[in-house]
């Protein structure tokens, strides 16, 4: 039978063409949800960003007024400073701790599965309200930190979350503590590095640090890049910890005024939903710029197999 006859038979036989009805039936709810619950709110917020809207009255078009207000909004500028410090300090700190623990667990410790589960637990709980409340108690004036300092002879009544100089540091420490997810990803990447490379390097006389710098780190750069992008996006979106620890105010002295917290205050406390929508699109732009910079810089330090 010739190729032409096979093609003619395939066109005639309905069984020869895949039936897409079942696939469309399963994809239908997802497509509907994406259009109604994702794309719809995105387009609505884009429209509201150019309006004056207080949730109680109809939105009125004001053009670029919301974006012009950002230039003179001092609290917005403060929230940007706080958020940038949080991201630029917290993300590298979290990845360094995650990588160090992944290297430790990769050495074949007894009970590695138990340690891995225990270290991953903070990532599941770190963004919860309960942990934020616990963090507030631990770093309070009568908290565990001051109690431990008293044991070593340092008597302090300072509230670490009540001082503008230390409040942000406690939240950064909480962020670093939630190292479980990147640690598990690092551990998976380490397990994919061929053992033969380490054996060959050891035969040539390379020590542990030399093997780490010449083999482990270069081969792990794609995993580091993946964790870096995810951690950066998640850090810019952090909200719960600052909201609970500061009582929703961003205090003391706006030292915990994260960008997302300020956006929430503008939208749901001050009922300036139009301005809050403009702030949301500015956040999208900031995250997009940081992600683009990471991808652009990756060609200088990320090494792939090819």
Short mmCIF file of C-alpha atoms in Angstrom, two decimals:
data_model
loop_
_atom_site.label_atom_id
_atom_site.label_comp_id
_atom_site.label_asym_id
_atom_site.label_seq_id
_atom_site.Cartn_x
_atom_site.Cartn_y
_atom_site.Cartn_z
CA UNK A 1 0.00 0.00 0.00
CA UNK A 2 1.40 3.34 -1.06
CA UNK A 3 1.84 6.39 1.12
CA UNK A 4 -0.95 8.21 -0.70
CA UNK A 5 -3.40 5.35 -0.02
CA UNK A 6 -2.43 5.36 3.67
CA UNK A 7 -3.10 9.08 3.92
CA UNK A 8 -6.47 8.67 2.17
CA UNK A 9 -7.41 5.88 4.57
CA UNK A 10 -6.41 7.98 7.58
CA UNK A 11 -8.63 10.83 6.42
CA UNK A 12 -11.58 8.49 5.95
CA UNK A 13 -11.23 6.69 9.28
CA UNK A 14 -12.36 8.71 12.33
CA UNK A 15 -10.46 6.31 14.59
CA UNK A 16 -7.18 7.41 13.00
CA UNK A 17 -7.48 11.00 14.26
CA UNK A 18 -7.24 11.65 18.02
CA UNK A 19 -10.45 12.58 19.76
CA UNK A 20 -9.88 15.90 21.51
CA UNK A 21 -13.26 16.07 23.21
CA UNK A 22 -12.08 14.36 26.39
CA UNK A 23 -8.99 16.58 26.57
CA UNK A 24 -11.09 19.71 26.08
CA UNK A 25 -13.50 18.56 28.77
CA UNK A 26 -10.67 18.21 31.28
CA UNK A 27 -8.98 21.44 30.20
CA UNK A 28 -12.23 23.42 30.22
CA UNK A 29 -12.39 24.14 33.98
CA UNK A 30 -8.73 25.19 34.04
CA UNK A 31 -9.14 27.49 31.04
CA UNK A 32 -12.30 28.98 32.53
CA UNK A 33 -10.56 29.51 35.87
CA UNK A 34 -7.54 31.10 34.18
CA UNK A 35 -9.78 33.52 32.29
CA UNK A 36 -12.13 34.40 35.15
CA UNK A 37 -9.86 34.15 38.20
CA UNK A 38 -6.50 35.19 36.72
CA UNK A 39 -6.75 37.11 33.48
CA UNK A 40 -9.92 38.95 34.53
CA UNK A 41 -8.49 40.40 37.77
CA UNK A 42 -5.23 41.27 35.98
CA UNK A 43 -7.06 43.34 33.38
CA UNK A 44 -9.32 44.87 36.04
CA UNK A 45 -6.35 45.96 38.16
CA UNK A 46 -4.68 47.44 35.09
CA UNK A 47 -7.78 49.56 34.47
CA UNK A 48 -8.11 50.54 38.15
CA UNK A 49 -4.47 51.68 38.20
CA UNK A 50 -5.57 54.69 36.11
CA UNK A 51 -8.63 55.49 38.24
CA UNK A 52 -9.66 56.89 41.61
CA UNK A 53 -11.55 54.03 43.26
CA UNK A 54 -12.43 53.59 46.94
CA UNK A 55 -14.45 50.34 46.77
CA UNK A 56 -17.65 52.22 47.64
CA UNK A 57 -18.16 54.44 44.60
CA UNK A 58 -17.70 53.99 40.90
CA UNK A 59 -14.16 54.31 39.62
CA UNK A 60 -13.32 57.62 37.96
CA UNK A 61 -10.59 57.92 35.33
CA UNK A 62 -7.63 60.06 36.44
CA UNK A 63 -4.98 58.96 33.96
CA UNK A 64 -1.41 58.86 35.26
CA UNK A 65 -2.16 60.63 38.55
CA UNK A 66 -1.57 57.48 40.63
CA UNK A 67 1.84 56.95 39.09
CA UNK A 68 2.75 60.62 39.49
CA UNK A 69 1.89 60.39 43.18
CA UNK A 70 4.48 57.65 43.59
CA UNK A 71 7.25 60.16 42.93
CA UNK A 72 6.42 62.14 46.10
CA UNK A 73 5.12 59.32 48.32
CA UNK A 74 7.67 59.11 51.14
CA UNK A 75 6.12 56.00 52.69
CA UNK A 76 6.36 54.25 49.33
CA UNK A 77 10.03 55.15 49.15
CA UNK A 78 10.54 53.79 52.67
CA UNK A 79 8.77 50.55 51.76
CA UNK A 80 11.04 50.16 48.74
CA UNK A 81 14.16 50.62 50.90
CA UNK A 82 12.94 48.08 53.46
CA UNK A 83 12.00 45.56 50.78
CA UNK A 84 15.27 45.92 48.87
CA UNK A 85 17.30 45.42 52.06
CA UNK A 86 15.18 42.38 52.89
CA UNK A 87 15.74 40.86 49.43
CA UNK A 88 19.42 41.74 49.01
CA UNK A 89 20.37 40.41 52.46
CA UNK A 90 17.82 37.67 53.04
CA UNK A 91 18.03 35.86 49.70
CA UNK A 92 21.84 35.31 49.67
CA UNK A 93 21.75 34.41 53.37
CA UNK A 94 19.04 31.83 52.84
CA UNK A 95 20.77 30.26 49.84
CA UNK A 96 24.13 30.06 51.63
CA UNK A 97 22.60 28.29 54.63
CA UNK A 98 20.60 25.98 52.34
CA UNK A 99 23.70 25.07 50.33
CA UNK A 100 25.81 24.47 53.44
CA UNK A 101 23.25 22.11 54.94
CA UNK A 102 22.74 20.34 51.61
CA UNK A 103 26.50 19.68 51.43
CA UNK A 104 26.40 18.34 54.97
CA UNK A 105 23.48 16.02 54.27
CA UNK A 106 25.04 14.83 51.02
CA UNK A 107 27.98 13.34 52.91
CA UNK A 108 25.94 10.27 53.84
CA UNK A 109 24.97 11.01 57.43
CA UNK A 110 23.14 8.30 59.31
CA UNK A 111 19.44 9.15 59.48
CA UNK A 112 19.70 11.56 56.56
CA UNK A 113 15.99 11.25 55.75
CA UNK A 114 15.09 12.38 59.28
CA UNK A 115 17.43 15.38 59.10
CA UNK A 116 16.12 16.28 55.66
CA UNK A 117 12.53 16.27 56.90
CA UNK A 118 13.44 18.27 60.00
CA UNK A 119 15.31 20.89 57.99
CA UNK A 120 12.49 21.14 55.45
CA UNK A 121 9.86 21.76 58.13
CA UNK A 122 10.64 25.50 58.56
CA UNK A 123 9.77 26.10 54.89
CA UNK A 124 6.31 24.69 55.52
CA UNK A 125 5.75 26.74 58.66
CA UNK A 126 7.83 29.88 58.11
CA UNK A 127 5.15 31.83 56.24
CA UNK A 128 2.38 30.88 58.68
CA UNK A 129 0.72 33.22 61.15
CA UNK A 130 1.61 30.92 64.06
CA UNK A 131 5.37 31.14 63.40
CA UNK A 132 5.17 34.93 62.99
CA UNK A 133 3.42 35.18 66.37
CA UNK A 134 6.04 32.87 67.89
CA UNK A 135 8.81 35.00 66.38
CA UNK A 136 7.25 38.06 67.97
CA UNK A 137 7.36 36.36 71.38
CA UNK A 138 10.91 35.03 70.94
CA UNK A 139 12.34 38.46 70.14
CA UNK A 140 10.19 40.41 72.60
CA UNK A 141 11.56 42.16 75.66
CA UNK A 142 10.77 39.09 77.80
CA UNK A 143 11.44 36.60 75.02
CA UNK A 144 13.74 33.66 74.59
CA UNK A 145 16.58 35.69 73.04
CA UNK A 146 16.93 37.97 76.05
CA UNK A 147 16.62 34.97 78.36
CA UNK A 148 19.52 33.23 76.60
CA UNK A 149 21.58 36.42 76.75
CA UNK A 150 20.92 36.58 80.48
CA UNK A 151 22.35 33.07 80.89
CA UNK A 152 25.72 34.25 79.54
CA UNK A 153 25.67 37.38 81.68
CA UNK A 154 24.20 39.86 79.18
CA UNK A 155 21.08 41.30 80.75
CA UNK A 156 18.93 43.02 78.15
CA UNK A 157 15.37 44.31 78.24
CA UNK A 158 15.41 45.43 74.62
CA UNK A 159 12.54 44.35 72.41
CA UNK A 160 14.31 43.25 69.26
CA UNK A 161 11.14 43.67 67.22
CA UNK A 162 10.31 46.97 68.93
CA UNK A 163 13.50 48.75 67.93
CA UNK A 164 13.82 50.28 64.44
CA UNK A 165 17.48 49.26 64.36
CA UNK A 166 16.86 45.53 64.86
CA UNK A 167 13.27 44.84 63.78
CA UNK A 168 14.09 44.23 60.13
CA UNK A 169 17.02 42.02 61.09
CA UNK A 170 14.71 39.68 62.99
CA UNK A 171 12.46 39.30 59.95
CA UNK A 172 15.48 38.65 57.72
CA UNK A 173 16.57 35.99 60.20
CA UNK A 174 13.11 34.42 59.96
CA UNK A 175 13.42 34.41 56.17
CA UNK A 176 16.83 32.73 56.31
CA UNK A 177 15.41 30.16 58.72
CA UNK A 178 12.98 28.99 56.03
CA UNK A 179 15.78 27.39 54.02
CA UNK A 180 14.12 24.00 53.57
CA UNK A 181 12.88 24.27 49.98
CA UNK A 182 16.14 25.47 48.39
CA UNK A 183 18.05 22.98 50.55
CA UNK A 184 16.09 20.03 49.14
CA UNK A 185 16.63 21.33 45.59
CA UNK A 186 20.36 21.76 46.26
CA UNK A 187 20.51 18.24 47.66
CA UNK A 188 18.85 16.85 44.53
CA UNK A 189 21.39 18.70 42.38
CA UNK A 190 24.31 17.38 44.42
CA UNK A 191 23.10 13.82 43.95
CA UNK A 192 23.32 14.28 40.17
CA UNK A 193 27.02 15.15 40.13
CA UNK A 194 29.01 12.09 38.96
CA UNK A 195 31.13 10.54 41.69
CA UNK A 196 33.81 9.75 39.12
CA UNK A 197 34.70 13.44 38.88
CA UNK A 198 35.48 13.60 42.60
CA UNK A 199 37.48 10.38 42.43
CA UNK A 200 39.54 11.67 39.52
CA UNK A 201 40.17 14.99 41.28
CA UNK A 202 41.19 13.21 44.49
CA UNK A 203 43.58 11.02 42.51
CA UNK A 204 45.20 14.19 41.14
CA UNK A 205 45.69 15.45 44.68
CA UNK A 206 42.83 17.97 44.89
CA UNK A 207 41.64 18.66 48.43
CA UNK A 208 38.03 19.16 49.59
CA UNK A 209 37.97 22.90 48.94
CA UNK A 210 39.60 22.47 45.54
CA UNK A 211 37.03 19.82 44.59
CA UNK A 212 34.23 22.09 45.76
CA UNK A 213 35.48 25.06 43.74
CA UNK A 214 36.36 23.13 40.59
CA UNK A 215 33.58 20.52 40.46
CA UNK A 216 30.69 21.05 42.86
CA UNK A 217 30.14 24.77 42.46
CA UNK A 218 30.33 24.97 38.63
CA UNK A 219 28.06 21.97 38.13
CA UNK A 220 25.62 23.32 40.70
CA UNK A 221 25.29 26.80 39.16
CA UNK A 222 22.05 25.97 37.25
CA UNK A 223 20.46 24.90 40.55
CA UNK A 224 21.78 28.01 42.28
CA UNK A 225 20.31 30.16 39.51
CA UNK A 226 16.94 28.39 39.77
CA UNK A 227 16.81 28.88 43.54
CA UNK A 228 17.96 32.49 43.19
CA UNK A 229 15.14 33.42 40.81
CA UNK A 230 12.47 31.71 42.92
CA UNK A 231 13.78 33.13 46.20
CA UNK A 232 13.92 36.66 44.77
CA UNK A 233 10.33 36.53 43.53
CA UNK A 234 9.08 35.05 46.82
CA UNK A 235 10.99 37.63 48.87
CA UNK A 236 9.45 40.56 47.02
CA UNK A 237 6.04 39.00 47.72
CA UNK A 238 6.58 38.50 51.47
CA UNK A 239 3.74 39.83 53.57
CA UNK A 240 2.61 37.66 56.50
CA UNK A 241 5.71 37.96 58.69
CA UNK A 242 5.88 41.76 58.58
CA UNK A 243 2.12 42.10 58.99
CA UNK A 244 1.93 39.92 62.10
CA UNK A 245 5.13 41.08 63.78
CA UNK A 246 4.33 44.78 63.28
CA UNK A 247 0.64 44.40 63.99
CA UNK A 248 -0.20 45.51 60.47
CA UNK A 249 1.37 48.96 60.92
CA UNK A 250 4.84 48.40 59.48
CA UNK A 251 6.35 49.81 62.65
CA UNK A 252 8.36 50.64 64.57
CA UNK A 253 9.01 53.81 62.57
CA UNK A 254 8.10 52.01 59.34
CA UNK A 255 11.14 49.75 59.72
CA UNK A 256 8.96 46.75 58.75
CA UNK A 257 6.94 48.53 56.08
CA UNK A 258 7.31 45.95 53.35
CA UNK A 259 6.08 46.91 49.89
CA UNK A 260 3.25 44.37 49.99
CA UNK A 261 2.22 45.61 53.44
CA UNK A 262 2.06 49.20 52.22
CA UNK A 263 0.06 48.07 49.20
CA UNK A 264 -2.38 46.32 51.56
CA UNK A 265 -2.70 49.42 53.73
CA UNK A 266 -3.45 51.63 50.74
CA UNK A 267 -6.03 49.25 49.31
CA UNK A 268 -7.86 47.85 52.33
CA UNK A 269 -7.14 50.31 55.14
CA UNK A 270 -7.21 53.65 53.31
CA UNK A 271 -9.58 52.37 50.58
CA UNK A 272 -7.42 53.83 47.82
CA UNK A 273 -7.84 50.82 45.58
CA UNK A 274 -6.85 52.67 42.43
CA UNK A 275 -3.52 53.67 43.94
CA UNK A 276 -3.06 50.15 45.32
CA UNK A 277 -3.58 48.73 41.83
CA UNK A 278 -0.90 51.07 40.50
CA UNK A 279 1.42 49.90 43.29
CA UNK A 280 0.72 46.29 42.32
CA UNK A 281 1.78 46.96 38.73
CA UNK A 282 4.92 48.70 39.95
CA UNK A 283 5.72 45.57 41.95
CA UNK A 284 5.22 43.45 38.82
CA UNK A 285 7.64 45.74 36.99
CA UNK A 286 10.24 45.55 39.79
CA UNK A 287 10.08 41.74 39.93
CA UNK A 288 10.29 41.58 36.13
CA UNK A 289 13.37 43.82 36.09
CA UNK A 290 15.14 41.80 38.79
CA UNK A 291 14.29 38.55 37.01
CA UNK A 292 15.53 39.91 33.68
CA UNK A 293 18.78 41.06 35.32
CA UNK A 294 19.27 37.60 36.83
CA UNK A 295 18.77 35.96 33.45
CA UNK A 296 21.10 38.43 31.76
CA UNK A 297 23.84 37.90 34.34
CA UNK A 298 23.39 34.13 34.28
CA UNK A 299 25.33 33.82 31.01
CA UNK A 300 28.46 34.97 32.87
CA UNK A 301 28.36 32.49 35.75
CA UNK A 302 25.87 29.68 35.08
CA UNK A 303 27.50 26.64 33.44
CA UNK A 304 25.35 24.11 31.61
CA UNK A 305 26.47 20.71 30.34
CA UNK A 306 26.54 21.83 26.73
#
